[in-house]
Amino acid sequence: MRMKTCPICGQYKLCNRHHRFPVAVWGQSKDIIWLCLECHQALHDEIRQKENLILRQYPEIYIGTLGSLIRRKNDTRRTRKRNAKNDRPNGSKHYQNPRSNQED
């Protein structure tokens, strides 16, 4: 955070960086502006409202994304189970304590 003049409200205040294009969507960029905390929060609130409006107009985007996420999570769980099963000695389905075969 730095003391800068916010381009939205014009006040000289403590500002933080705002990526003009979302890193999650477009990747890293040096296209950054400095916004005061209040304007930065207001900007993100407005962006979120517009994104929600788009999702309400095109629910298939949300439903498709949700379905993809569920499928990926289920695939990950299946892979973990399969890997755990393959890590067991002799391919057994149950854990066997290696000390249980020892004689007293």
Tab-separated table of N, CA and C in Angstrom:
chain	number	residue	atom	x	y	z
A	1	MET	N	0.850	-1.169	0.000
A	1	MET	CA	0.000	0.000	0.000
A	1	MET	C	0.900	1.238	0.000
A	2	ARG	N	0.423	2.232	-0.689
A	2	ARG	CA	1.187	3.476	-0.832
A	2	ARG	C	0.252	4.672	-0.780
A	3	MET	N	0.830	5.792	-0.433
A	3	MET	CA	0.083	7.037	-0.505
A	3	MET	C	0.078	7.471	-1.972
A	4	LYS	N	-1.114	7.591	-2.540
A	4	LYS	CA	-1.273	7.965	-3.953
A	4	LYS	C	-2.556	8.772	-4.088
A	5	THR	N	-2.745	9.363	-5.248
A	5	THR	CA	-4.013	10.016	-5.560
A	5	THR	C	-4.888	8.989	-6.263
A	6	CYS	N	-6.036	8.697	-5.683
A	6	CYS	CA	-6.965	7.720	-6.251
A	6	CYS	C	-7.580	8.313	-7.525
A	7	PRO	N	-7.512	7.588	-8.644
A	7	PRO	CA	-8.066	8.119	-9.895
A	7	PRO	C	-9.595	8.173	-9.910
A	8	ILE	N	-10.243	7.511	-8.959
A	8	ILE	CA	-11.710	7.528	-8.932
A	8	ILE	C	-12.220	8.713	-8.120
A	9	CYS	N	-11.760	8.821	-6.863
A	9	CYS	CA	-12.278	9.898	-6.005
A	9	CYS	C	-11.393	11.142	-6.015
A	10	GLY	N	-10.157	11.014	-6.525
A	10	GLY	CA	-9.260	12.158	-6.619
A	10	GLY	C	-8.581	12.548	-5.321
A	11	GLN	N	-8.770	11.769	-4.261
A	11	GLN	CA	-8.167	12.095	-2.972
A	11	GLN	C	-6.796	11.444	-2.832
A	12	TYR	N	-5.899	12.161	-2.135
A	12	TYR	CA	-4.579	11.624	-1.835
A	12	TYR	C	-4.722	10.800	-0.566
A	13	LYS	N	-4.656	9.472	-0.733
A	13	LYS	CA	-4.929	8.562	0.382
A	13	LYS	C	-4.049	7.330	0.269
A	14	LEU	N	-4.156	6.493	1.271
A	14	LEU	CA	-3.506	5.194	1.237
A	14	LEU	C	-4.213	4.344	0.181
A	15	CYS	N	-3.461	3.859	-0.801
A	15	CYS	CA	-4.042	3.113	-1.923
A	15	CYS	C	-3.385	1.745	-2.051
A	16	ASN	N	-4.111	0.824	-2.646
A	16	ASN	CA	-3.508	-0.473	-2.968
A	16	ASN	C	-3.708	-0.766	-4.444
A	17	ARG	N	-2.970	-1.778	-4.913
A	17	ARG	CA	-2.948	-2.085	-6.344
A	17	ARG	C	-4.231	-2.788	-6.782
A	18	HIS	N	-4.654	-2.456	-7.985
A	18	HIS	CA	-5.798	-3.133	-8.603
A	18	HIS	C	-5.379	-3.541	-10.007
A	19	HIS	N	-5.479	-4.841	-10.306
A	19	HIS	CA	-5.200	-5.324	-11.661
A	19	HIS	C	-6.393	-4.953	-12.538
A	20	ARG	N	-6.131	-4.258	-13.608
A	20	ARG	CA	-7.232	-3.840	-14.487
A	20	ARG	C	-7.926	-5.027	-15.124
A	21	PHE	N	-7.195	-6.114	-15.307
A	21	PHE	CA	-7.766	-7.346	-15.852
A	21	PHE	C	-7.505	-8.453	-14.842
A	22	PRO	N	-8.532	-9.214	-14.449
A	22	PRO	CA	-8.370	-10.216	-13.397
A	22	PRO	C	-7.247	-11.215	-13.705
A	23	VAL	N	-6.364	-11.381	-12.742
A	23	VAL	CA	-5.251	-12.320	-12.890
A	23	VAL	C	-5.781	-13.731	-13.116
A	24	ALA	N	-6.862	-14.093	-12.438
A	24	ALA	CA	-7.433	-15.437	-12.561
A	24	ALA	C	-7.910	-15.723	-13.982
A	25	VAL	N	-8.285	-14.683	-14.705
A	25	VAL	CA	-8.806	-14.864	-16.064
A	25	VAL	C	-7.723	-14.639	-17.111
A	26	TRP	N	-6.969	-13.568	-16.976
A	26	TRP	CA	-6.039	-13.150	-18.024
A	26	TRP	C	-4.579	-13.421	-17.687
A	27	GLY	N	-4.292	-13.888	-16.479
A	27	GLY	CA	-2.903	-14.103	-16.075
A	27	GLY	C	-2.285	-12.807	-15.566
A	28	GLN	N	-1.030	-12.899	-15.158
A	28	GLN	CA	-0.335	-11.733	-14.608
A	28	GLN	C	-0.222	-10.631	-15.654
A	29	SER	N	-0.344	-9.425	-15.186
A	29	SER	CA	-0.242	-8.268	-16.062
A	29	SER	C	0.369	-7.129	-15.270
A	30	LYS	N	1.074	-6.263	-15.963
A	30	LYS	CA	1.621	-5.079	-15.305
A	30	LYS	C	0.656	-3.905	-15.433
A	31	ASP	N	-0.533	-4.165	-15.963
A	31	ASP	CA	-1.544	-3.125	-16.134
A	31	ASP	C	-2.275	-2.950	-14.801
A	32	ILE	N	-1.678	-2.143	-13.936
A	32	ILE	CA	-2.157	-1.974	-12.566
A	32	ILE	C	-2.466	-0.504	-12.321
A	33	ILE	N	-3.519	-0.253	-11.561
A	33	ILE	CA	-3.811	1.107	-11.107
A	33	ILE	C	-3.876	1.080	-9.582
A	34	TRP	N	-3.660	2.226	-8.987
A	34	TRP	CA	-3.694	2.349	-7.527
A	34	TRP	C	-5.011	3.005	-7.132
A	35	LEU	N	-5.765	2.316	-6.268
A	35	LEU	CA	-7.065	2.816	-5.817
A	35	LEU	C	-7.083	2.891	-4.297
A	36	CYS	N	-7.791	3.898	-3.774
A	36	CYS	CA	-7.956	3.952	-2.324
A	36	CYS	C	-8.831	2.764	-1.902
A	37	LEU	N	-8.759	2.416	-0.642
A	37	LEU	CA	-9.447	1.220	-0.165
A	37	LEU	C	-10.953	1.278	-0.406
A	38	GLU	N	-11.558	2.445	-0.175
A	38	GLU	CA	-13.004	2.569	-0.348
A	38	GLU	C	-13.408	2.394	-1.813
A	39	CYS	N	-12.692	3.052	-2.710
A	39	CYS	CA	-13.020	2.946	-4.140
A	39	CYS	C	-12.713	1.547	-4.669
A	40	HIS	N	-11.642	0.937	-4.163
A	40	HIS	CA	-11.289	-0.415	-4.589
A	40	HIS	C	-12.410	-1.386	-4.212
A	41	GLN	N	-12.904	-1.275	-2.976
A	41	GLN	CA	-13.995	-2.147	-2.534
A	41	GLN	C	-15.261	-1.878	-3.349
A	42	ALA	N	-15.562	-0.604	-3.592
A	42	ALA	CA	-16.757	-0.253	-4.372
A	42	ALA	C	-16.658	-0.809	-5.793
A	43	LEU	N	-15.471	-0.745	-6.385
A	43	LEU	CA	-15.275	-1.274	-7.733
A	43	LEU	C	-15.520	-2.781	-7.762
A	44	HIS	N	-14.945	-3.507	-6.790
A	44	HIS	CA	-15.141	-4.959	-6.756
A	44	HIS	C	-16.600	-5.331	-6.477
A	45	ASP	N	-17.278	-4.542	-5.657
A	45	ASP	CA	-18.708	-4.787	-5.414
A	45	ASP	C	-19.503	-4.634	-6.711
A	46	GLU	N	-19.197	-3.592	-7.478
A	46	GLU	CA	-19.916	-3.364	-8.740
A	46	GLU	C	-19.609	-4.466	-9.760
A	47	ILE	N	-18.344	-4.878	-9.828
A	47	ILE	CA	-17.975	-5.972	-10.741
A	47	ILE	C	-18.727	-7.242	-10.357
A	48	ARG	N	-18.781	-7.553	-9.062
A	48	ARG	CA	-19.482	-8.750	-8.588
A	48	ARG	C	-20.966	-8.695	-8.947
A	49	GLN	N	-21.584	-7.517	-8.810
A	49	GLN	CA	-22.994	-7.368	-9.178
A	49	GLN	C	-23.200	-7.637	-10.666
A	50	LYS	N	-22.302	-7.130	-11.500
A	50	LYS	CA	-22.424	-7.346	-12.949
A	50	LYS	C	-22.199	-8.813	-13.307
A	51	GLU	N	-21.234	-9.457	-12.650
A	51	GLU	CA	-21.006	-10.888	-12.896
A	51	GLU	C	-22.234	-11.702	-12.497
A	52	ASN	N	-22.837	-11.350	-11.370
A	52	ASN	CA	-24.045	-12.059	-10.930
A	52	ASN	C	-25.203	-11.839	-11.895
A	53	LEU	N	-25.315	-10.640	-12.451
A	53	LEU	CA	-26.354	-10.357	-13.442
A	53	LEU	C	-26.164	-11.250	-14.671
A	54	ILE	N	-24.931	-11.376	-15.128
A	54	ILE	CA	-24.642	-12.248	-16.280
A	54	ILE	C	-25.003	-13.690	-15.952
A	55	LEU	N	-24.649	-14.148	-14.750
A	55	LEU	CA	-24.967	-15.531	-14.368
A	55	LEU	C	-26.472	-15.755	-14.281
A	56	ARG	N	-27.225	-14.729	-13.860
A	56	ARG	CA	-28.692	-14.876	-13.821
A	56	ARG	C	-29.261	-14.935	-15.238
A	57	GLN	N	-28.669	-14.182	-16.157
A	57	GLN	CA	-29.146	-14.182	-17.543
A	57	GLN	C	-28.750	-15.458	-18.277
A	58	TYR	N	-27.634	-16.043	-17.885
A	58	TYR	CA	-27.123	-17.257	-18.543
A	58	TYR	C	-26.802	-18.318	-17.487
A	59	PRO	N	-27.830	-18.900	-16.872
A	59	PRO	CA	-27.593	-19.855	-15.777
A	59	PRO	C	-26.797	-21.080	-16.211
A	60	GLU	N	-26.799	-21.383	-17.511
A	60	GLU	CA	-26.043	-22.559	-17.973
A	60	GLU	C	-24.542	-22.396	-17.707
A	61	ILE	N	-24.056	-21.159	-17.637
A	61	ILE	CA	-22.641	-20.937	-17.306
A	61	ILE	C	-22.380	-21.441	-15.898
A	62	TYR	N	-23.243	-21.046	-14.960
A	62	TYR	CA	-23.076	-21.460	-13.563
A	62	TYR	C	-23.272	-22.961	-13.426
A	63	ILE	N	-24.335	-23.480	-14.018
A	63	ILE	CA	-24.642	-24.908	-13.898
A	63	ILE	C	-23.524	-25.738	-14.522
A	64	GLY	N	-23.040	-25.327	-15.681
A	64	GLY	CA	-21.943	-26.044	-16.331
A	64	GLY	C	-20.675	-26.022	-15.496
A	65	THR	N	-20.386	-24.873	-14.891
A	65	THR	CA	-19.201	-24.747	-14.048
A	65	THR	C	-19.343	-25.612	-12.810
A	66	LEU	N	-20.510	-25.603	-12.207
A	66	LEU	CA	-20.754	-26.422	-11.020
A	66	LEU	C	-20.610	-27.901	-11.360
A	67	GLY	N	-21.183	-28.322	-12.485
A	67	GLY	CA	-21.081	-29.720	-12.907
A	67	GLY	C	-19.639	-30.128	-13.152
A	68	SER	N	-18.859	-29.256	-13.780
A	68	SER	CA	-17.444	-29.545	-14.039
A	68	SER	C	-16.667	-29.693	-12.739
A	69	LEU	N	-16.948	-28.816	-11.791
A	69	LEU	CA	-16.259	-28.875	-10.505
A	69	LEU	C	-16.576	-30.175	-9.777
A	70	ILE	N	-17.849	-30.559	-9.776
A	70	ILE	CA	-18.251	-31.805	-9.113
A	70	ILE	C	-17.563	-32.995	-9.777
A	71	ARG	N	-17.525	-33.020	-11.102
A	71	ARG	CA	-16.863	-34.129	-11.806
A	71	ARG	C	-15.380	-34.189	-11.472
A	72	ARG	N	-14.722	-33.026	-11.452
A	72	ARG	CA	-13.288	-33.007	-11.137
A	72	ARG	C	-13.040	-33.494	-9.719
A	73	LYS	N	-13.869	-33.067	-8.773
A	73	LYS	CA	-13.704	-33.502	-7.381
A	73	LYS	C	-13.914	-35.001	-7.268
A	74	ASN	N	-14.935	-35.529	-7.936
A	74	ASN	CA	-15.195	-36.970	-7.887
A	74	ASN	C	-14.055	-37.752	-8.522
A	75	ASP	N	-13.516	-37.262	-9.630
A	75	ASP	CA	-12.382	-37.932	-10.268
A	75	ASP	C	-11.175	-37.944	-9.339
A	76	THR	N	-10.948	-36.842	-8.634
A	76	THR	CA	-9.828	-36.755	-7.700
A	76	THR	C	-10.002	-37.761	-6.573
A	77	ARG	N	-11.216	-37.869	-6.044
A	77	ARG	CA	-11.468	-38.830	-4.963
A	77	ARG	C	-11.234	-40.255	-5.440
A	78	ARG	N	-11.721	-40.581	-6.647
A	78	ARG	CA	-11.530	-41.931	-7.185
A	78	ARG	C	-10.047	-42.234	-7.362
A	79	THR	N	-9.303	-41.257	-7.862
A	79	THR	CA	-7.866	-41.450	-8.067
A	79	THR	C	-7.166	-41.662	-6.734
A	80	ARG	N	-7.541	-40.887	-5.716
A	80	ARG	CA	-6.921	-41.051	-4.397
A	80	ARG	C	-7.207	-42.436	-3.836
A	81	LYS	N	-8.463	-42.891	-3.970
A	81	LYS	CA	-8.813	-44.218	-3.467
A	81	LYS	C	-8.018	-45.289	-4.199
A	82	ARG	N	-7.933	-45.155	-5.508
A	82	ARG	CA	-7.207	-46.141	-6.313
A	82	ARG	C	-5.726	-46.142	-5.923
A	83	ASN	N	-5.147	-44.976	-5.737
A	83	ASN	CA	-3.741	-44.892	-5.351
A	83	ASN	C	-3.515	-45.466	-3.961
A	84	ALA	N	-4.436	-45.199	-3.052
A	84	ALA	CA	-4.305	-45.732	-1.696
A	84	ALA	C	-4.384	-47.251	-1.721
A	85	LYS	N	-5.272	-47.787	-2.541
A	85	LYS	CA	-5.422	-49.237	-2.641
A	85	LYS	C	-4.153	-49.853	-3.224
A	86	ASN	N	-3.560	-49.194	-4.204
A	86	ASN	CA	-2.346	-49.711	-4.830
A	86	ASN	C	-1.132	-49.606	-3.918
A	87	ASP	N	-1.189	-48.722	-2.927
A	87	ASP	CA	-0.069	-48.565	-2.001
A	87	ASP	C	-0.042	-49.647	-0.930
A	88	ARG	N	-1.103	-50.395	-0.794
A	88	ARG	CA	-1.150	-51.442	0.234
A	88	ARG	C	-0.299	-52.634	-0.193
A	89	PRO	N	0.365	-53.272	0.762
A	89	PRO	CA	1.199	-54.425	0.408
A	89	PRO	C	0.366	-55.562	-0.161
A	90	ASN	N	0.895	-56.248	-1.141
A	90	ASN	CA	0.249	-57.403	-1.776
A	90	ASN	C	-1.097	-57.056	-2.400
A	91	GLY	N	-1.356	-55.793	-2.649
A	91	GLY	CA	-2.608	-55.402	-3.289
A	91	GLY	C	-3.839	-55.698	-2.456
A	92	SER	N	-3.669	-55.914	-1.151
A	92	SER	CA	-4.821	-56.249	-0.311
A	92	SER	C	-5.752	-55.060	-0.192
A	93	LYS	N	-7.017	-55.352	0.067
A	93	LYS	CA	-8.010	-54.292	0.181
A	93	LYS	C	-8.050	-53.722	1.591
A	94	HIS	N	-7.483	-54.432	2.542
A	94	HIS	CA	-7.526	-54.004	3.936
A	94	HIS	C	-6.116	-53.852	4.458
A	95	TYR	N	-5.980	-52.951	5.388
A	95	TYR	CA	-4.676	-52.744	5.995
A	95	TYR	C	-4.361	-53.923	6.895
A	96	GLN	N	-3.135	-54.391	6.783
A	96	GLN	CA	-2.698	-55.473	7.663
A	96	GLN	C	-1.519	-54.968	8.465
A	97	ASN	N	-1.613	-55.095	9.762
A	97	ASN	CA	-0.532	-54.684	10.629
A	97	ASN	C	0.628	-55.647	10.429
A	98	PRO	N	1.804	-55.168	10.045
A	98	PRO	CA	2.927	-56.070	9.795
A	98	PRO	C	3.363	-56.820	11.045
A	99	ARG	N	3.028	-56.334	12.227
A	99	ARG	CA	3.412	-57.005	13.470
A	99	ARG	C	2.466	-58.150	13.814
A	100	SER	N	1.310	-58.210	13.167
A	100	SER	CA	0.329	-59.240	13.519
A	100	SER	C	0.807	-60.638	13.143
A	101	ASN	N	1.763	-60.755	12.228
A	101	ASN	CA	2.268	-62.062	11.807
A	101	ASN	C	3.445	-62.527	12.656
A	102	GLN	N	3.903	-61.664	13.553
A	102	GLN	CA	5.041	-62.040	14.388
A	102	GLN	C	4.596	-62.959	15.513
A	103	GLU	N	5.452	-63.903	15.827
A	103	GLU	CA	5.147	-64.813	16.937
A	103	GLU	C	5.711	-64.236	18.208
A	104	ASP	N	5.020	-64.496	19.325
A	104	ASP	CA	5.478	-63.992	20.629
A	104	ASP	C	6.589	-64.820	21.187
